CSV table of C-alpha atoms in Angstrom, one decimal:
chain,number,residue,atom,x,y,z
A,1,MET,CA,-0.2,0.2,0.2
A,2,ALA,CA,1.5,3.4,-1.1
A,3,ARG,CA,2.2,5.6,1.8
A,4,ARG,CA,-0.1,8.6,2.4
A,5,LYS,CA,1.2,12.4,0.9
A,6,LEU,CA,0.4,15.2,2.8
A,7,LEU,CA,1.0,18.9,2.4
A,8,LEU,CA,1.6,21.5,5.4
A,9,PHE,CA,0.2,24.7,4.4
A,10,LEU,CA,1.5,27.4,6.6
A,11,LYS,CA,0.8,30.9,7.4
A,12,ARG,CA,4.0,32.7,8.0
A,13,PHE,CA,5.0,33.1,11.3
A,14,ASP,CA,6.9,36.6,11.1
A,15,VAL,CA,3.6,38.1,10.0
A,16,TYR,CA,3.0,39.3,13.8
A,17,GLN,CA,6.5,40.9,13.6
A,18,VAL,CA,5.3,42.8,10.5
A,19,ILE,CA,2.2,43.8,12.8
A,20,GLN,CA,4.5,45.0,15.6
A,21,SER,CA,6.8,47.3,13.6
A,22,LYS,CA,3.7,49.0,12.1
A,23,VAL,CA,2.0,49.7,15.3
A,24,VAL,CA,5.2,50.4,17.3
A,25,SER,CA,5.4,54.2,16.4
A,26,ARG,CA,1.4,54.7,17.5
A,27,PHE,CA,1.2,53.0,20.6
A,28,THR,CA,3.2,53.0,23.7
A,29,ASN,CA,1.5,50.3,25.8
A,30,PRO,CA,3.9,47.7,26.5
A,31,ARG,CA,1.3,45.2,27.1
A,32,ILE,CA,0.0,45.5,23.2
A,33,PHE,CA,3.6,44.4,22.4
A,34,HIS,CA,3.6,41.5,24.4
A,35,TYR,CA,0.3,40.4,23.0
A,36,ILE,CA,1.5,40.7,19.6
A,37,ASP,CA,4.8,38.8,20.3
A,38,ASN,CA,2.9,36.0,22.2
A,39,ARG,CA,0.7,35.5,19.1
A,40,HIS,CA,3.9,35.4,17.0
A,41,GLN,CA,5.1,32.6,19.4
A,42,VAL,CA,2.0,30.4,20.0
A,43,HIS,CA,1.9,30.3,16.3
A,44,LYS,CA,5.2,29.4,15.8
A,45,GLU,CA,5.2,26.5,18.4
A,46,ALA,CA,2.2,25.1,16.9
A,47,ILE,CA,3.9,24.7,13.5
A,48,ASN,CA,6.6,23.0,15.7
A,49,ILE,CA,4.2,20.5,17.6
A,50,CYS,CA,2.2,20.0,14.5
A,51,GLN,CA,5.6,18.9,12.4
A,52,LYS,CA,6.8,16.7,15.5
A,53,ILE,CA,3.6,14.6,15.4
A,54,LEU,CA,3.9,14.1,11.7
A,55,GLN,CA,7.5,13.0,12.0
A,56,GLN,CA,6.1,10.1,14.0
A,57,LYS,CA,3.5,9.1,11.2
A,58,SER,CA,4.3,6.7,8.5
A,59,ILE,CA,3.4,9.5,5.9
A,60,ASP,CA,5.2,11.7,3.3
A,61,TRP,CA,4.7,14.9,4.0
A,62,LYS,CA,6.4,18.5,3.1
A,63,PRO,CA,5.7,22.1,4.3
A,64,ILE,CA,5.2,25.3,2.5
A,65,PHE,CA,4.3,28.7,3.4
A,66,ARG,CA,1.2,29.9,1.8
A,67,ASN,CA,2.9,33.0,0.1
A,68,ASN,CA,5.3,30.6,-1.6
A,69,LEU,CA,2.3,28.7,-3.6
A,70,SER,CA,1.3,29.7,-6.8
A,71,GLN,CA,0.5,26.6,-8.5
A,72,PRO,CA,-2.6,24.3,-8.2
A,73,ILE,CA,-2.2,21.4,-5.7
A,74,HIS,CA,-1.7,18.0,-6.7
A,75,ASN,CA,-0.5,14.6,-6.2
A,76,VAL,CA,-1.3,14.8,-2.5
A,77,ASP,CA,-4.0,12.8,-0.2
A,78,LEU,CA,-4.5,15.7,2.1
A,79,VAL,CA,-3.5,19.3,2.8
A,80,VAL,CA,-3.1,20.7,6.3
A,81,THR,CA,-3.3,24.3,6.8
A,82,ILE,CA,-1.9,25.8,10.0
A,83,GLY,CA,-3.1,29.2,10.7
A,84,GLY,CA,-6.8,30.2,10.9
A,85,ASP,CA,-9.5,30.6,8.6
A,86,GLY,CA,-7.8,32.8,6.0
A,87,THR,CA,-5.1,30.2,5.8
A,88,LEU,CA,-7.6,27.7,5.0
A,89,LEU,CA,-9.2,30.0,2.6
A,90,GLN,CA,-6.0,30.8,0.4
A,91,ALA,CA,-5.3,27.0,0.4
A,92,SER,CA,-8.6,26.5,-1.2
A,93,HIS,CA,-8.2,28.8,-4.3
A,94,PHE,CA,-5.4,25.8,-5.2
A,95,LEU,CA,-7.6,22.8,-4.7
A,96,ASP,CA,-10.1,20.9,-6.9
A,97,ASP,CA,-12.7,18.8,-5.6
A,98,SER,CA,-10.5,15.8,-5.1
A,99,ILE,CA,-7.9,16.8,-2.2
A,100,PRO,CA,-9.5,17.5,1.1
A,101,VAL,CA,-8.1,20.3,3.5
A,102,LEU,CA,-8.0,20.0,7.2
A,103,GLY,CA,-7.5,23.2,9.1
A,104,VAL,CA,-5.4,23.6,12.4
A,105,ASN,CA,-6.2,27.1,14.2
A,106,SER,CA,-2.9,27.7,15.6
A,107,ASP,CA,-3.8,30.8,17.6
A,108,PRO,CA,-7.2,30.6,19.1
A,109,THR,CA,-9.0,33.3,20.8
A,110,GLN,CA,-8.7,33.3,24.8
A,111,ALA,CA,-11.8,34.5,26.5
A,112,GLU,CA,-10.2,35.2,29.6
A,113,GLU,CA,-7.5,37.3,27.5
A,114,VAL,CA,-10.3,39.0,25.6
A,115,GLU,CA,-11.9,40.0,29.0
A,116,LYS,CA,-8.5,41.0,30.8
A,117,PHE,CA,-7.8,43.7,27.8
A,118,SER,CA,-11.1,44.8,26.8
A,119,ASN,CA,-10.9,48.3,28.0
A,120,GLU,CA,-7.5,48.7,26.2
A,121,PHE,CA,-7.7,46.8,23.0
A,122,ASP,CA,-9.2,44.1,21.2
A,123,ALA,CA,-7.2,41.0,22.1
A,124,THR,CA,-9.4,38.6,20.0
A,125,ARG,CA,-7.3,36.0,18.0
A,126,SER,CA,-8.3,33.6,15.5
A,127,THR,CA,-11.9,32.4,15.4
A,128,GLY,CA,-11.2,29.2,13.2
A,129,TYR,CA,-14.9,28.6,12.1
A,130,LEU,CA,-13.6,26.4,9.6
A,131,CYS,CA,-10.7,24.7,11.5
A,132,ALA,CA,-11.2,21.0,12.7
A,133,ALA,CA,-8.4,21.1,14.9
A,134,THR,CA,-6.1,23.1,17.2
A,135,VAL,CA,-2.6,21.7,18.7
A,136,LYS,CA,-4.4,19.8,21.2
A,137,ASN,CA,-6.5,17.6,19.2
A,138,PHE,CA,-4.5,17.5,15.8
A,139,GLU,CA,-3.1,14.1,16.2
A,140,GLN,CA,-6.6,12.8,17.3
A,141,VAL,CA,-8.4,14.4,14.1
A,142,LEU,CA,-5.6,13.6,12.0
A,143,ASP,CA,-5.3,9.8,12.9
A,144,GLY,CA,-9.1,9.9,12.6
A,145,PHE,CA,-9.0,10.9,9.3
A,146,LEU,CA,-6.1,8.5,8.1
A,147,GLU,CA,-8.1,5.7,9.7
A,148,GLY,CA,-11.4,6.6,7.8
A,149,GLN,CA,-13.1,7.5,11.0
A,150,ILE,CA,-13.4,11.0,10.0
A,151,ALA,CA,-14.8,11.9,6.6
A,152,PRO,CA,-14.5,15.1,4.7
A,153,SER,CA,-17.4,17.0,4.2
A,154,LYS,CA,-18.5,18.8,0.9
A,155,LEU,CA,-18.6,22.4,1.0
A,156,THR,CA,-20.3,24.5,-1.6
A,157,ARG,CA,-18.4,27.0,-3.3
A,158,ILE,CA,-19.5,30.1,-5.7
A,159,SER,CA,-18.7,30.0,-9.5
A,160,VAL,CA,-18.3,33.3,-11.1
A,161,SER,CA,-18.3,34.0,-15.1
A,162,VAL,CA,-17.8,37.5,-16.6
A,163,ASN,CA,-19.0,37.9,-20.3
A,164,SER,CA,-19.6,33.9,-20.5
A,165,LYS,CA,-15.9,33.4,-19.7
A,166,ALA,CA,-15.7,31.3,-16.1
A,167,LEU,CA,-13.1,32.7,-13.9
A,168,SER,CA,-10.5,30.6,-12.8
A,169,THR,CA,-10.6,31.2,-8.9
A,170,CYS,CA,-14.1,29.8,-6.8
A,171,ALA,CA,-14.8,31.8,-3.8
A,172,LEU,CA,-15.3,29.3,-0.8
A,173,ASN,CA,-16.6,32.4,1.6
A,174,ASP,CA,-18.0,34.9,-0.4
A,175,ILE,CA,-17.4,37.5,-3.2
A,176,LEU,CA,-17.8,41.1,-3.5
A,177,ILE,CA,-18.7,43.0,-6.5
A,178,ALA,CA,-17.7,46.9,-5.9
A,179,HIS,CA,-16.0,50.0,-6.8
A,180,PRO,CA,-12.2,49.8,-6.2
A,181,CYS,CA,-12.8,53.0,-4.1
A,182,PRO,CA,-15.1,52.6,-1.2
A,183,ALA,CA,-16.4,55.7,-1.1
A,184,THR,CA,-17.6,55.6,-4.8
A,185,VAL,CA,-21.2,54.7,-5.6
A,186,SER,CA,-21.4,51.3,-7.6
A,187,ARG,CA,-24.0,51.1,-10.2
A,188,PHE,CA,-25.5,47.5,-11.5
A,189,SER,CA,-28.5,45.5,-11.9
A,190,PHE,CA,-29.1,41.8,-11.2
A,191,LYS,CA,-32.3,39.2,-11.6
A,192,ILE,CA,-32.3,35.7,-10.3
A,193,ARG,CA,-32.8,32.8,-12.9
A,194,GLY,CA,-33.7,29.4,-13.2
A,195,ASN,CA,-33.8,27.0,-16.3
A,196,ASP,CA,-33.2,30.0,-18.4
A,197,GLU,CA,-36.0,31.3,-16.9
A,198,ALA,CA,-36.1,34.8,-14.7
A,199,CYS,CA,-37.3,34.2,-11.3
A,200,SER,CA,-36.9,37.8,-10.2
A,201,PRO,CA,-37.8,41.0,-11.6
A,202,LEU,CA,-34.8,43.0,-12.7
A,203,VAL,CA,-33.3,45.0,-9.9
A,204,ASN,CA,-31.4,48.4,-10.6
A,205,CYS,CA,-29.0,49.3,-7.9
A,206,ARG,CA,-26.9,52.5,-6.9
A,207,SER,CA,-24.8,51.2,-3.8
A,208,SER,CA,-21.6,50.2,-2.1
A,209,GLY,CA,-21.7,47.1,-4.2
A,210,LEU,CA,-23.2,43.4,-3.9
A,211,ARG,CA,-22.2,40.6,-1.5
A,212,ILE,CA,-22.9,36.8,-2.5
A,213,SER,CA,-21.8,34.2,0.1
A,214,SER,CA,-21.8,30.4,0.6
A,215,ALA,CA,-23.0,28.8,3.6
A,216,ALA,CA,-19.5,28.5,4.7
A,217,GLY,CA,-19.1,32.5,4.4
A,218,SER,CA,-22.6,33.3,5.7
A,219,THR,CA,-21.3,33.7,9.3
A,220,ALA,CA,-18.5,36.1,8.4
A,221,ALA,CA,-19.0,39.3,6.7
A,222,MET,CA,-22.8,38.5,5.5
A,223,LEU,CA,-23.7,37.8,9.4
A,224,SER,CA,-22.1,41.3,10.3
A,225,ALA,CA,-24.1,42.8,7.6
A,226,GLY,CA,-27.3,41.7,9.0
A,227,GLY,CA,-27.6,38.4,7.1
A,228,PHE,CA,-28.3,34.9,8.6
A,229,ALA,CA,-26.3,31.9,9.0
A,230,MET,CA,-27.0,29.0,6.7
A,231,PRO,CA,-26.7,25.1,7.5
A,232,ILE,CA,-23.2,24.4,6.6
A,233,LEU,CA,-23.8,21.9,3.9
A,234,THR,CA,-26.3,23.6,1.9
A,235,ARG,CA,-25.8,24.7,-1.6
A,236,ASP,CA,-27.9,27.7,-1.5
A,237,LEU,CA,-26.3,31.2,-1.9
A,238,GLN,CA,-27.1,34.1,0.0
A,239,TYR,CA,-26.8,37.6,-1.3
A,240,MET,CA,-26.9,41.3,-0.1
A,241,VAL,CA,-26.7,44.6,-1.5
A,242,ARG,CA,-24.6,46.8,0.4
A,243,GLU,CA,-26.0,50.1,1.6
A,244,PRO,CA,-28.5,50.6,-1.2
A,245,ILE,CA,-29.5,54.2,-2.2
A,246,SER,CA,-33.0,55.1,-3.0
A,247,LEU,CA,-34.4,51.6,-4.0
A,248,GLY,CA,-38.0,51.8,-5.2
A,249,ALA,CA,-40.5,50.1,-3.0
A,250,ALA,CA,-40.9,47.2,-5.2
A,251,ASN,CA,-37.2,46.3,-5.2
A,252,SER,CA,-36.8,46.9,-1.5
A,253,SER,CA,-37.8,43.1,-0.7
A,254,LEU,CA,-35.2,42.1,-3.4
A,255,ILE,CA,-31.9,43.6,-1.8
A,256,HIS,CA,-31.4,40.5,0.4
A,257,GLY,CA,-32.3,37.1,-0.6
A,258,LEU,CA,-31.3,33.6,-1.7
A,259,ILE,CA,-30.0,31.8,-5.1
A,260,LYS,CA,-31.0,28.3,-4.9
A,261,SER,CA,-28.9,25.5,-5.9
A,262,ASP,CA,-30.9,25.2,-9.2
A,263,GLN,CA,-30.6,29.2,-9.8
A,264,SER,CA,-28.0,31.5,-10.8
A,265,MET,CA,-27.7,35.4,-10.6
A,266,ASP,CA,-27.4,37.3,-13.7
A,267,ALA,CA,-26.0,40.7,-13.0
A,268,ALA,CA,-24.7,43.8,-15.0
A,269,TRP,CA,-21.9,46.3,-14.3
A,270,PHE,CA,-22.5,49.9,-15.1
A,271,SER,CA,-19.7,51.9,-13.3
A,272,LYS,CA,-16.6,52.5,-15.2
A,273,GLU,CA,-14.3,50.6,-13.4
A,274,GLY,CA,-14.8,47.6,-10.4
A,275,PHE,CA,-13.6,44.6,-9.2
A,276,ILE,CA,-15.0,41.1,-8.2
A,277,TYR,CA,-13.0,40.2,-4.9
A,278,PHE,CA,-12.8,36.6,-3.7
A,279,ASP,CA,-12.6,35.5,-0.2
A,280,GLY,CA,-11.6,39.1,1.1
A,281,SER,CA,-9.1,41.6,-0.9
A,282,ASN,CA,-6.0,39.5,-1.9
A,283,VAL,CA,-7.7,37.8,-4.8
A,284,PHE,CA,-9.7,39.9,-7.5
A,285,TYR,CA,-10.7,40.5,-11.0
A,286,PRO,CA,-11.3,43.8,-12.9
A,287,ILE,CA,-14.7,44.5,-14.5
A,288,GLN,CA,-15.9,47.5,-16.6
A,289,SER,CA,-19.0,49.1,-17.6
A,290,GLY,CA,-21.1,46.8,-19.4
A,291,ASP,CA,-19.8,43.5,-18.2
A,292,ALA,CA,-22.2,40.7,-17.8
A,293,ILE,CA,-21.7,38.7,-14.5
A,294,GLU,CA,-23.0,35.2,-13.9
A,295,ILE,CA,-22.9,33.7,-10.1
A,296,SER,CA,-24.0,30.4,-9.2
A,297,SER,CA,-23.2,27.4,-6.7
A,298,LYS,CA,-22.0,25.2,-9.6
A,299,ALA,CA,-18.4,25.6,-8.8
A,300,PRO,CA,-16.5,22.2,-7.6
A,301,ASN,CA,-17.0,21.4,-3.9
A,302,LEU,CA,-14.2,21.7,-1.4
A,303,GLN,CA,-13.2,18.6,0.6
A,304,ALA,CA,-13.2,19.8,4.1
A,305,VAL,CA,-12.9,18.2,7.4
A,306,LEU,CA,-15.3,20.4,9.6
A,307,PRO,CA,-14.6,21.1,13.5
A,308,HIS,CA,-18.3,20.2,14.5
A,309,LEU,CA,-18.0,16.9,12.6
A,310,SER,CA,-14.7,15.9,14.1
A,311,SER,CA,-14.7,16.2,17.3
């Protein structure tokens, strides 16, 4: 039987040092510096612990820092991300539906720490909503996967086409269609379509943009904006017009809703310039006036070991 192959996908552990250098000139509270330095040490130690565990296993593995990867991931049986949800999201952009991913939250938020510093600064760390493990149970979750006791779930991703051409990136959390300047009005229209027939009237918008989330992303920016959390395995998408301006009464009920799994959204962009942002601000595609955009849940799924199904 061939040995299993694993890729360790790592958040840089010097990222907190970069943060510290940026804040040093603005803050003098030594407890902030101690907090940032501790985050650096905790993440670095998490990487060391996970690597020591892997060294004891009968598997082939190699580490790579996430900023050093530029090509799709192939020829491995599992990708383990060490960081937080952002690290897992970035890894997902290099994965098709054949390779599962297991996220390790390297720097979980400590409730007592948040309470202790609540009057001084925000001491939250990593939420790790999509991360199935921490260093405390990584070996247990890994063994459960390798032994077939823990199976990955299929998470819906968002497919986007511009002018009938499918974009290469699929979003795991959400996409944002907006003007590159957040203070500039975005002009666009959209309608929901199913089986080549319109399922909603055409909605013309002037707003701060349009956000569409998957179930995995419904607890992130969408929820913060007033949306609702969706069952993690649903194939429906949720959309919301951001900060709409002077919508007519007939369209007011259509600024927030669902794109069912058998439907798609057809949008048209009418501002001079714009971007489609995938899972944050690091991956984006330019659009221009007149572009036609199609959004659906027809993208390949992501196989992910989920926390509430692996504990």
